[in-house]
Structure formats: structure tokens, C-alpha cells
Amino acid sequence: MTPTRSLAALALVAALAAAARGDGNQERARAHFEAGRVQYNLGDYPAAAREFAAGYRAVPRPQFLVNLGQTYRRMGQLERAREMYERFLADAPPNDRARPQVRELVGEVERELARTRAAAAKRRTGTEPPDESARDESARDESSRDETSPRANGAP
């Protein structure tokens, strides 16, 4: 096991032990958030999704939905990512500071889905997609993905 994975495993065990010592769903949600963040940062997106989902079940805070959306997006599950972002927008308070960013994420995912559909249509028919500007937007979108890690400021 690499040193990074060893530290991650240790952090995961510590987070789960803290949840076991604490009482209530809040501690379990926090432990799942921390474990999800560790897994996400290691690139183990399926494990991260399981942890974020478990945290959401413990304490259904809308911020978990953003983390799930980011995780599904990294796994290439764009429809599920969009669903999580839209659920956040439906569930979060109107004054939640993350709303503008999540609206942008929905737009980015919708553009990615459009490009994916256009590429699939091109493969099926052997023709160019009708909107070439989608390729130009792709380059811009790639540069804006620096903020895709789980939201530490919205943790339970």
C-alpha cells in the first residue's frame, strides 16, 4: 500500500471511529463526508459516492447533493450528476450561497450532455454535429473545472 493510500485509510478509519463514538446522525454524516472526501481525492469515485450518499441518508443536507453531483460527473454519469444538482436547487434554501455555482454546474453538464449526444449521433450517421461551437465551449469548460472537489465549506 502506498503512503498516500495508507494515510487515506487511516483517515477513513479515524472518521468512522469518531462517528461510532459520537451519538446521533450529525457525527455519522460528518464521518461519511470526510470519508467521501478522502475517497474522492484518491480518485475512488464509486466509494466516494457511497460515502456521500450515506451521509445524505444520515442528515439530508443539500450540500451532499452537490458532492454527489461532482462525483457522478467525474464518473461520467452526467444524467445522475445533473439530477443531483437539480435536487440541490430544489432542496437548498433560496439564500444558499452555492446556488449560483450549482446553476453554472447544471449548465456545464447540459452542454457536456449535448456534446455527448451530438458525438453519438455523428457516430451513428457519420455526419458532423450541427453545432461546432460546442467544441469551442469544451476548451473553456476544461479550464473552469478547478473547483470540482467536494465542498469543504458546506460539510455537515
Coordinates of N, CA and C in Angstrom, one line a residue:
M1 N 0.9 -1.2 0.0 CA 0.0 0.0 0.0 C 0.9 1.2 0.0
T2 N 0.6 2.2 -0.8 CA 1.4 3.4 -0.9 C 1.2 4.3 0.3
P3 N 2.1 5.2 0.6 CA 1.9 6.0 1.8 C 0.7 6.9 1.7
T4 N 0.3 7.3 0.5 CA -0.9 8.1 0.4 C -2.1 7.3 0.7
R5 N -2.2 6.1 0.2 CA -3.3 5.2 0.5 C -3.4 4.8 1.9
S6 N -2.2 4.6 2.5 CA -2.1 4.3 4.0 C -2.7 5.5 4.8
L7 N -2.3 6.7 4.5 CA -2.8 7.8 5.2 C -4.3 8.0 5.0
A8 N -4.8 7.7 3.7 CA -6.2 7.8 3.4 C -7.0 6.8 4.2
A9 N -6.5 5.6 4.3 CA -7.1 4.5 5.0 C -7.2 4.9 6.5
L10 N -6.1 5.4 7.0 CA -6.0 5.8 8.4 C -7.1 6.9 8.7
A11 N -7.2 7.9 7.8 CA -8.1 9.0 8.0 C -9.6 8.4 7.9
L12 N -9.8 7.5 7.0 CA -11.1 6.8 6.9 C -11.5 6.1 8.2
V13 N -10.5 5.3 8.7 CA -10.8 4.6 10.0 C -11.1 5.6 11.1
A14 N -10.3 6.6 11.2 CA -10.4 7.6 12.3 C -11.8 8.3 12.2
A15 N -12.2 8.6 11.0 CA -13.5 9.3 10.8 C -14.7 8.4 11.2
L16 N -14.6 7.1 10.8 CA -15.6 6.1 11.1 C -15.6 5.9 12.6
A17 N -14.4 5.8 13.3 CA -14.3 5.6 14.7 C -15.0 6.8 15.5
A18 N -14.7 8.0 15.0 CA -15.3 9.2 15.6 C -16.8 9.1 15.5
A19 N -17.3 8.7 14.4 CA -18.8 8.5 14.3 C -19.3 7.5 15.2
A20 N -18.6 6.4 15.4 CA -19.1 5.4 16.3 C -19.1 5.9 17.7
R21 N -18.1 6.7 18.1 CA -18.1 7.2 19.5 C -19.2 8.3 19.7
G22 N -19.5 9.1 18.7 CA -20.5 10.1 18.9 C -21.9 9.5 18.8
D23 N -22.8 10.3 19.3 CA -24.2 9.9 19.2 C -24.9 10.8 18.2
G24 N -25.7 10.2 17.5 CA -26.6 11.0 16.6 C -26.1 10.9 15.1
N25 N -27.0 11.4 14.3 CA -26.8 11.3 12.9 C -25.7 12.4 12.4
Q26 N -25.6 13.4 13.1 CA -24.7 14.5 12.7 C -23.3 14.0 12.6
E27 N -22.8 13.2 13.6 CA -21.5 12.7 13.6 C -21.3 11.7 12.5
R28 N -22.3 10.8 12.3 CA -22.2 9.9 11.2 C -22.1 10.6 9.9
A29 N -22.9 11.6 9.7 CA -22.9 12.4 8.4 C -21.5 13.0 8.2
R30 N -21.0 13.6 9.3 CA -19.6 14.2 9.2 C -18.6 13.1 8.8
A31 N -18.7 12.0 9.4 CA -17.7 10.9 9.1 C -17.8 10.4 7.7
H32 N -19.1 10.3 7.2 CA -19.3 9.9 5.8 C -18.8 11.0 4.9
F33 N -19.0 12.2 5.2 CA -18.5 13.3 4.4 C -16.9 13.3 4.3
E34 N -16.3 13.1 5.5 CA -14.8 13.1 5.5 C -14.3 11.9 4.7
A35 N -14.9 10.7 4.9 CA -14.5 9.5 4.2 C -14.8 9.7 2.7
G36 N -15.9 10.3 2.3 CA -16.2 10.6 0.9 C -15.1 11.5 0.3
R37 N -14.8 12.5 1.0 CA -13.8 13.5 0.5 C -12.4 12.8 0.3
V38 N -12.0 11.9 1.3 CA -10.8 11.2 1.1 C -10.8 10.3 -0.2
Q39 N -11.9 9.6 -0.3 CA -12.0 8.7 -1.5 C -12.1 9.5 -2.8
Y40 N -12.8 10.6 -2.8 CA -12.8 11.5 -4.0 C -11.4 12.0 -4.3
N41 N -10.7 12.4 -3.3 CA -9.3 12.9 -3.6 C -8.4 11.8 -4.1
L42 N -8.7 10.6 -3.7 CA -7.9 9.5 -4.2 C -8.3 9.0 -5.6
G43 N -9.4 9.5 -6.0 CA -9.9 9.1 -7.3 C -10.8 7.9 -7.3
D44 N -11.2 7.4 -6.1 CA -12.1 6.3 -6.0 C -13.5 6.8 -5.9
Y45 N -14.0 7.2 -7.1 CA -15.3 7.9 -7.1 C -16.5 7.0 -6.7
P46 N -16.5 5.7 -7.1 CA -17.6 4.9 -6.6 C -17.7 4.9 -5.1
A47 N -16.5 4.7 -4.4 CA -16.5 4.7 -2.9 C -16.9 6.1 -2.4
A48 N -16.5 7.2 -3.0 CA -16.9 8.5 -2.6 C -18.4 8.7 -2.7
A49 N -19.0 8.2 -3.8 CA -20.4 8.3 -4.0 C -21.2 7.6 -2.9
R50 N -20.7 6.4 -2.5 CA -21.3 5.6 -1.5 C -21.3 6.4 -0.1
E51 N -20.1 7.0 0.2 CA -20.0 7.7 1.4 C -20.8 9.0 1.4
F52 N -20.8 9.7 0.3 CA -21.7 10.9 0.3 C -23.2 10.6 0.4
A53 N -23.6 9.5 -0.3 CA -25.0 9.1 -0.2 C -25.3 8.6 1.2
A54 N -24.4 7.9 1.9 CA -24.7 7.5 3.3 C -24.8 8.7 4.2
G55 N -23.9 9.7 4.0 CA -24.0 11.0 4.7 C -25.3 11.7 4.5
Y56 N -25.8 11.7 3.3 CA -27.1 12.3 3.0 C -28.2 11.6 3.6
R57 N -28.1 10.3 3.7 CA -29.2 9.5 4.4 C -29.2 9.8 5.9
A58 N -28.0 10.0 6.4 CA -27.9 10.3 7.9 C -28.5 11.7 8.2
V59 N -28.1 12.7 7.4 CA -28.5 14.1 7.6 C -28.7 14.6 6.1
P60 N -29.9 14.7 5.7 CA -30.2 15.1 4.3 C -29.9 16.6 4.0
R61 N -28.7 17.0 4.1 CA -28.3 18.3 3.8 C -28.0 18.5 2.3
P62 N -28.5 19.5 1.7 CA -28.4 19.7 0.3 C -26.9 19.7 -0.2
Q63 N -26.0 20.1 0.6 CA -24.6 20.1 0.2 C -24.1 18.8 -0.2
F64 N -24.6 17.7 0.4 CA -24.2 16.4 0.0 C -24.6 16.1 -1.5
L65 N -25.7 16.7 -1.9 CA -26.2 16.5 -3.3 C -25.2 17.1 -4.3
V66 N -24.5 18.3 -3.9 CA -23.5 18.8 -4.8 C -22.3 17.9 -4.9
N67 N -21.9 17.4 -3.7 CA -20.8 16.4 -3.7 C -21.1 15.2 -4.5
L68 N -22.3 14.7 -4.4 CA -22.7 13.5 -5.2 C -22.7 13.9 -6.7
G69 N -23.2 15.1 -7.0 CA -23.2 15.5 -8.4 C -21.8 15.6 -9.0
Q70 N -20.8 16.2 -8.2 CA -19.4 16.2 -8.7 C -18.8 14.8 -8.9
T71 N -19.2 14.0 -8.0 CA -18.6 12.6 -8.0 C -19.2 11.9 -9.2
Y72 N -20.5 12.0 -9.5 CA -21.1 11.3 -10.6 C -20.5 11.9 -11.9
R73 N -20.3 13.2 -11.9 CA -19.7 13.9 -13.1 C -18.3 13.3 -13.4
R74 N -17.5 13.1 -12.4 CA -16.2 12.5 -12.5 C -16.3 11.1 -13.1
M75 N -17.4 10.4 -12.7 CA -17.5 9.0 -13.2 C -18.1 9.0 -14.6
G76 N -18.4 10.2 -15.1 CA -19.0 10.2 -16.5 C -20.5 10.0 -16.5
Q77 N -21.1 10.0 -15.3 CA -22.6 9.7 -15.2 C -23.3 11.1 -15.2
L78 N -23.3 11.7 -16.3 CA -23.8 13.1 -16.4 C -25.2 13.3 -16.1
E79 N -26.1 12.4 -16.5 CA -27.5 12.5 -16.1 C -27.7 12.5 -14.6
R80 N -27.0 11.6 -14.0 CA -27.1 11.5 -12.5 C -26.6 12.7 -11.8
A81 N -25.5 13.2 -12.4 CA -24.9 14.5 -11.9 C -25.9 15.6 -12.0
R82 N -26.5 15.8 -13.1 CA -27.5 16.8 -13.3 C -28.6 16.7 -12.3
E83 N -29.1 15.4 -12.1 CA -30.2 15.1 -11.2 C -29.8 15.6 -9.8
M84 N -28.6 15.3 -9.4 CA -28.2 15.8 -8.0 C -28.1 17.3 -7.9
Y85 N -27.6 18.0 -8.9 CA -27.5 19.4 -8.9 C -29.0 20.0 -8.9
E86 N -29.9 19.4 -9.7 CA -31.2 19.9 -9.7 C -31.9 19.7 -8.4
R87 N -31.6 18.5 -7.7 CA -32.2 18.3 -6.4 C -31.7 19.3 -5.4
F88 N -30.4 19.6 -5.5 CA -29.9 20.6 -4.6 C -30.6 21.9 -4.8
L89 N -30.8 22.4 -6.0 CA -31.5 23.6 -6.3 C -33.0 23.6 -5.8
A90 N -33.6 22.4 -5.8 CA -35.0 22.3 -5.3 C -35.0 22.3 -3.8
D91 N -34.0 21.7 -3.1 CA -34.0 21.5 -1.7 C -33.3 22.6 -0.9
A92 N -32.3 23.2 -1.5 CA -31.5 24.2 -0.7 C -32.3 25.5 -0.5
P93 N -32.0 26.2 0.6 CA -32.7 27.4 0.9 C -32.5 28.4 -0.2
P94 N -33.4 29.3 -0.5 CA -33.2 30.3 -1.5 C -32.0 31.2 -1.4
N95 N -31.5 31.4 -0.2 CA -30.4 32.2 0.0 C -29.0 31.5 0.1
D96 N -29.0 30.2 -0.2 CA -27.8 29.4 -0.1 C -26.8 30.0 -1.1
R97 N -25.6 30.2 -0.6 CA -24.5 30.8 -1.4 C -24.0 30.0 -2.5
A98 N -24.3 28.7 -2.5 CA -23.8 27.8 -3.5 C -24.8 27.8 -4.7
R99 N -25.9 28.4 -4.6 CA -26.9 28.3 -5.7 C -26.3 28.8 -7.1
P100 N -25.7 30.0 -7.1 CA -25.2 30.4 -8.5 C -24.2 29.4 -9.1
Q101 N -23.3 28.9 -8.2 CA -22.3 27.9 -8.7 C -23.0 26.6 -9.2
V102 N -24.0 26.2 -8.5 CA -24.7 25.0 -8.9 C -25.5 25.2 -10.2
R103 N -26.1 26.4 -10.3 CA -26.7 26.7 -11.6 C -25.7 26.6 -12.8
E104 N -24.5 27.1 -12.5 CA -23.5 27.0 -13.6 C -23.1 25.6 -13.8
L105 N -23.0 24.8 -12.8 CA -22.7 23.3 -13.0 C -23.8 22.7 -13.8
V106 N -25.0 23.0 -13.6 CA -26.1 22.4 -14.4 C -25.9 22.8 -15.8
G107 N -25.6 24.0 -16.1 CA -25.4 24.5 -17.5 C -24.2 23.7 -18.1
E108 N -23.1 23.6 -17.4 CA -21.9 22.8 -17.9 C -22.3 21.4 -18.2
V109 N -23.0 20.8 -17.3 CA -23.4 19.4 -17.5 C -24.3 19.3 -18.7
E110 N -25.3 20.2 -18.9 CA -26.2 20.1 -20.0 C -25.4 20.3 -21.3
R111 N -24.3 21.2 -21.3 CA -23.5 21.3 -22.5 C -22.7 20.1 -22.8
E112 N -22.2 19.4 -21.7 CA -21.5 18.2 -21.9 C -22.4 17.1 -22.5
L113 N -23.7 17.0 -22.0 CA -24.6 16.1 -22.5 C -24.9 16.3 -23.9
A114 N -25.1 17.6 -24.3 CA -25.4 17.9 -25.7 C -24.2 17.5 -26.6
R115 N -23.0 17.7 -26.2 CA -21.8 17.3 -26.9 C -21.8 15.8 -27.1
T116 N -22.1 15.1 -26.0 CA -22.1 13.6 -26.0 C -23.1 13.1 -27.0
R117 N -24.3 13.7 -26.9 CA -25.4 13.3 -27.8 C -25.0 13.6 -29.3
A118 N -24.4 14.8 -29.5 CA -24.0 15.1 -30.9 C -22.9 14.1 -31.4
A119 N -22.0 13.8 -30.5 CA -20.9 12.8 -30.9 C -21.5 11.5 -31.2
A120 N -22.5 11.1 -30.4 CA -23.2 9.8 -30.6 C -23.9 9.8 -31.9
A121 N -24.6 10.9 -32.2 CA -25.3 11.0 -33.5 C -24.4 11.0 -34.7
K122 N -23.2 11.6 -34.5 CA -22.2 11.6 -35.6 C -21.7 10.2 -35.8
R123 N -21.5 9.5 -34.7 CA -21.0 8.1 -34.9 C -22.1 7.2 -35.6
R124 N -23.3 7.5 -35.3 CA -24.4 6.7 -35.9 C -24.6 7.0 -37.3
T125 N -24.5 8.3 -37.7 CA -24.8 8.7 -39.0 C -23.6 9.0 -39.9
G126 N -22.5 9.2 -39.2 CA -21.3 9.5 -40.0 C -21.2 11.0 -40.4
T127 N -22.0 11.9 -39.8 CA -22.1 13.3 -40.2 C -21.6 14.1 -39.0
E128 N -21.3 15.4 -39.3 CA -20.8 16.3 -38.3 C -22.0 16.8 -37.5
P129 N -21.8 17.0 -36.2 CA -22.9 17.6 -35.4 C -23.2 19.0 -35.9
P130 N -24.5 19.5 -35.8 CA -24.9 20.8 -36.3 C -24.2 22.0 -35.6
D131 N -23.8 21.8 -34.4 CA -23.2 23.0 -33.6 C -21.8 22.8 -33.4
E132 N -20.9 23.4 -34.2 CA -19.5 23.3 -33.9 C -19.0 24.1 -32.8
S133 N -19.8 25.1 -32.3 CA -19.4 25.9 -31.1 C -19.3 25.1 -29.9
A134 N -19.9 23.9 -29.8 CA -19.8 23.1 -28.6 C -18.3 22.7 -28.4
R135 N -17.6 22.5 -29.5 CA -16.2 22.2 -29.3 C -15.4 23.3 -28.7
D136 N -15.7 24.5 -29.1 CA -15.0 25.7 -28.5 C -15.4 25.9 -27.0
E137 N -16.6 25.6 -26.7 CA -17.0 25.7 -25.3 C -16.3 24.6 -24.4
S138 N -16.0 23.5 -25.0 CA -15.4 22.4 -24.3 C -14.0 22.9 -23.8
A139 N -13.3 23.6 -24.6 CA -12.0 24.0 -24.1 C -12.1 25.0 -23.0
R140 N -13.1 25.9 -23.0 CA -13.3 26.8 -21.9 C -13.8 26.1 -20.7
D141 N -14.7 25.1 -20.8 CA -15.2 24.3 -19.7 C -14.0 23.6 -19.0
E142 N -13.1 23.0 -19.8 CA -12.0 22.3 -19.1 C -11.2 23.2 -18.2
S143 N -11.1 24.5 -18.5 CA -10.3 25.3 -17.7 C -11.0 25.8 -16.4
S144 N -12.4 25.6 -16.4 CA -13.2 26.0 -15.3 C -13.4 24.9 -14.3
R145 N -12.8 23.7 -14.4 CA -13.1 22.6 -13.6 C -12.2 22.5 -12.4
D146 N -11.5 23.6 -12.0 CA -10.7 23.5 -10.8 C -11.5 23.4 -9.6
E147 N -12.7 23.8 -9.5 CA -13.5 23.8 -8.3 C -14.4 22.6 -8.3
T148 N -13.9 21.4 -8.6 CA -14.8 20.2 -8.7 C -14.6 19.3 -7.5
S149 N -13.8 19.7 -6.5 CA -13.7 18.8 -5.4 C -14.8 19.0 -4.4
P150 N -15.0 18.1 -3.5 CA -16.2 18.2 -2.6 C -16.1 19.5 -1.8
R151 N -17.2 20.0 -1.5 CA -17.3 21.3 -0.8 C -17.0 21.2 0.7
A152 N -15.9 21.6 1.1 CA -15.5 21.6 2.5 C -16.3 22.6 3.3
N153 N -16.6 23.7 2.7 CA -17.3 24.7 3.4 C -18.8 24.4 3.7
G154 N -19.3 23.4 3.0 CA -20.7 23.0 3.2 C -20.8 21.7 3.9
A155 N -19.8 21.3 4.5 CA -19.8 20.0 5.2 C -20.7 20.0 6.4
P156 N -21.3 18.9 6.7 CA -22.2 18.8 7.9 C -21.3 19.0 9.2

